[in-house]
Coordinates of C-alpha atoms in Angstrom, one line a residue:
X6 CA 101.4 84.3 117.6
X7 CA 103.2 84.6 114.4
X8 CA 104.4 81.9 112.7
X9 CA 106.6 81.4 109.6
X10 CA 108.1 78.2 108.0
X11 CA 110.1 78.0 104.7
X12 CA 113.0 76.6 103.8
X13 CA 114.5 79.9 101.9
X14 CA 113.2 82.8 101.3
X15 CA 111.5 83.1 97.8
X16 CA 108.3 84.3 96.4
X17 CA 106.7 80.9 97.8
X18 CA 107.4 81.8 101.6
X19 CA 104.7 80.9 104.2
X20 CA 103.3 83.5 106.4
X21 CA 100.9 83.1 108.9
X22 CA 99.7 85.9 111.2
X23 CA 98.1 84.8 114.2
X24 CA 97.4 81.8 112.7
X25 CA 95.5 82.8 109.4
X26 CA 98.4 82.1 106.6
X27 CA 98.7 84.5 104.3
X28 CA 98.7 82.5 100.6
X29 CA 100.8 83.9 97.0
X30 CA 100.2 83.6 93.8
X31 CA 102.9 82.2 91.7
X32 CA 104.1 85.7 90.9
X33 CA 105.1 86.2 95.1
X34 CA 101.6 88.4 95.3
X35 CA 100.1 88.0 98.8
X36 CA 96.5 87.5 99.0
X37 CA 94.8 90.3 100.7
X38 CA 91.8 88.6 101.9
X39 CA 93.7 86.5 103.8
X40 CA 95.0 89.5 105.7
X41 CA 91.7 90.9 106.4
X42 CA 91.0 87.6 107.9
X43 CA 94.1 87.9 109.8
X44 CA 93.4 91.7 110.6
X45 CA 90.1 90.1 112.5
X46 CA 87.6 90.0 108.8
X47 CA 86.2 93.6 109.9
X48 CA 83.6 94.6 107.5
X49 CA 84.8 98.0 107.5
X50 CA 88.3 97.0 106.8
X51 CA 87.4 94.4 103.4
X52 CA 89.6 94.9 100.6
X53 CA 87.6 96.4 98.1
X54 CA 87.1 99.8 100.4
X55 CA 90.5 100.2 100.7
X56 CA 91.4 99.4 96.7
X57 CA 88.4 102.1 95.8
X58 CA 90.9 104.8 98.1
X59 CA 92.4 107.5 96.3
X60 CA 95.7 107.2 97.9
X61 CA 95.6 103.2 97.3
X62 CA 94.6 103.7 93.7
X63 CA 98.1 106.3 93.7
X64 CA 100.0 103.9 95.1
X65 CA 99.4 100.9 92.9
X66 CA 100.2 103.9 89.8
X67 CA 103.4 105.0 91.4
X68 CA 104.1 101.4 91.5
X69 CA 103.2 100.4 87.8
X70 CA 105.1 103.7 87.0
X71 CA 108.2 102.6 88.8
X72 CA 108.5 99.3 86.5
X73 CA 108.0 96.9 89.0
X74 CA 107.7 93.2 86.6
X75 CA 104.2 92.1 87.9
X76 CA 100.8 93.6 88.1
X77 CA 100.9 95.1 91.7
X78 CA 96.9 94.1 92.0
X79 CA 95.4 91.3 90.5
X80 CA 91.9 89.9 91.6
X81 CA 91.4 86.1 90.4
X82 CA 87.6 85.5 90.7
X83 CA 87.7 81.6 90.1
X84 CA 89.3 78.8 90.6
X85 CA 90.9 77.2 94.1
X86 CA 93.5 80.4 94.7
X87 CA 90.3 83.0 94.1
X88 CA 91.0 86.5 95.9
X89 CA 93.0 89.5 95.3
X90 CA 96.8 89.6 95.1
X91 CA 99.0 91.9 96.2
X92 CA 103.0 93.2 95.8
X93 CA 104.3 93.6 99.5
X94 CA 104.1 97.4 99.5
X95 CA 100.6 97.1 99.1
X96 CA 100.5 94.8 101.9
X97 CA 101.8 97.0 104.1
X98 CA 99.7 100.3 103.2
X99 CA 96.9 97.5 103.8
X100 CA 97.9 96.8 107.2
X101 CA 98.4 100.8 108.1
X102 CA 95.2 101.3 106.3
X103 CA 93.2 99.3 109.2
X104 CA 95.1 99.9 112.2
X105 CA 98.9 100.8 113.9
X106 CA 98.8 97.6 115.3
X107 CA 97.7 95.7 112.6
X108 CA 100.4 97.5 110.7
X109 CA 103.3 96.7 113.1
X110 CA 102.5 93.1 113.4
X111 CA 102.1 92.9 109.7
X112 CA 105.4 94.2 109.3
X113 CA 107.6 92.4 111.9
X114 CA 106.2 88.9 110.4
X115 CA 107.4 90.1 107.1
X116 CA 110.9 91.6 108.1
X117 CA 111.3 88.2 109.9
X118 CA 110.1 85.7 107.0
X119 CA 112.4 87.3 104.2
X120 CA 115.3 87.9 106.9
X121 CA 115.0 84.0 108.8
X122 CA 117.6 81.8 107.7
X123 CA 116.1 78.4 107.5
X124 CA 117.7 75.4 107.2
X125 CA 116.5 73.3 103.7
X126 CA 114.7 70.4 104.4
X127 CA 116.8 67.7 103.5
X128 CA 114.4 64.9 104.0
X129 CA 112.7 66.4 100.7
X130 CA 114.1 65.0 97.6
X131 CA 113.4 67.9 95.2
X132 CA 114.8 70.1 97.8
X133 CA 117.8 68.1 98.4
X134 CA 118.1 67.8 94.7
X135 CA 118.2 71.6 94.0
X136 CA 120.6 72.2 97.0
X137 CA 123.3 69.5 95.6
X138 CA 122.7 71.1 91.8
X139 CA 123.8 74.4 93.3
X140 CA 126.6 73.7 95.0
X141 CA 127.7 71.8 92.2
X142 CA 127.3 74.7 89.6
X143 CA 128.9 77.3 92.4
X144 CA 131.7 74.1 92.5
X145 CA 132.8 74.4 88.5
X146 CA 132.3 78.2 88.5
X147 CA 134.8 78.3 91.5
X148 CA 137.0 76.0 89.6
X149 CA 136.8 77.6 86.4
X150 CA 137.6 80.9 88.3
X151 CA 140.5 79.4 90.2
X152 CA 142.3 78.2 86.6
X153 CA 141.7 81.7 85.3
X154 CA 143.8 83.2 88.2
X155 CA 146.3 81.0 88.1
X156 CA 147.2 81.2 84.8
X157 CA 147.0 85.1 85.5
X158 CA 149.6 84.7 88.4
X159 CA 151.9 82.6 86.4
X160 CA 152.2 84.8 83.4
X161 CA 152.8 87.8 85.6
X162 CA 155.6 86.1 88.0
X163 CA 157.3 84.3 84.9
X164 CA 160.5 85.6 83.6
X165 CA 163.1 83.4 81.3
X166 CA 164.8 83.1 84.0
X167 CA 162.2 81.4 86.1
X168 CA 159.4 83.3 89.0
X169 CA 160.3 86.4 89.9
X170 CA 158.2 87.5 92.9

């Protein structure tokens, strides 16, 4: 069963496949060992076979070459968030790499996770905190907007004379 929970989507989502979650980095990398746990930890399916493919290995160029802003690989070999990290394409020529099904249910989980609305979690005061900031910045650009068009409409309907409309 697939599970998701986060309160918007951003880099920092949480995916869980069948109950193995699928960690990031801060960058919004995913960790590929965690899918190959999630894919059933088949020795024939570890990361490092399908990184050493020549199709993988022209993927991740095409993707350097297209400017994306982070490293589409990185392998962290210490530490507590040790493993190798991922952009989402990668993720998903992972999860076609070891099987159709694998693939499909890889891909669904994602679609959902970065199309779910969630609710914030209001309970949580740094959440809450970030919610009110932004409405109040969308507030005084909305205001600031709304004096800008008025005084617009008021010099185009003015005449000596008084509005003309």
């Amino acid at each position: 069963m697939n599970v998701l929970s986060n309160p918007a989507f951003s880099p920092a989502v949480q995916i869980n496949i069948d109950g193995a979650a699928i960690h990031h980095d801060q960058y919004g990398r995913y960790c590929l060992n965690d899918l190959h746990q999630a894919s059933g930890g088949e020795r024939k399916n570890q990361p490092q076979y399908f990184l050493d493919n020549v199709k993988t290995q022209e993927l991740v160029q095409e993707l350097i070459t297209t400017g994306i802003p982070v490293l589409p690989v990185e392998v962290i070999n210490g530490g507590n968030n040790r493993g190798t990290y991922v952009v989402k394409q990668i993720v998903y020529a992972y999860a076609m790499w070891i099987s159709a099904k694998f693939h499909l249910k890889v891909i669904n989980t994602f679609d959902s996770a970065t199309t779910q609305a969630q609710l914030p979690d209001l309970n949580n005061p740094a959440q809450l905190r970030d919610l009110l900031l932004g409405y109040a910045e969308q507030n005084i650009q909305l205001t600031t907007e709304n004096k800008v068009l008025t005084k617009a409409i008021e010099t185009i309907t003015s005449t000596e004379h008084g509005v003309k409309f």
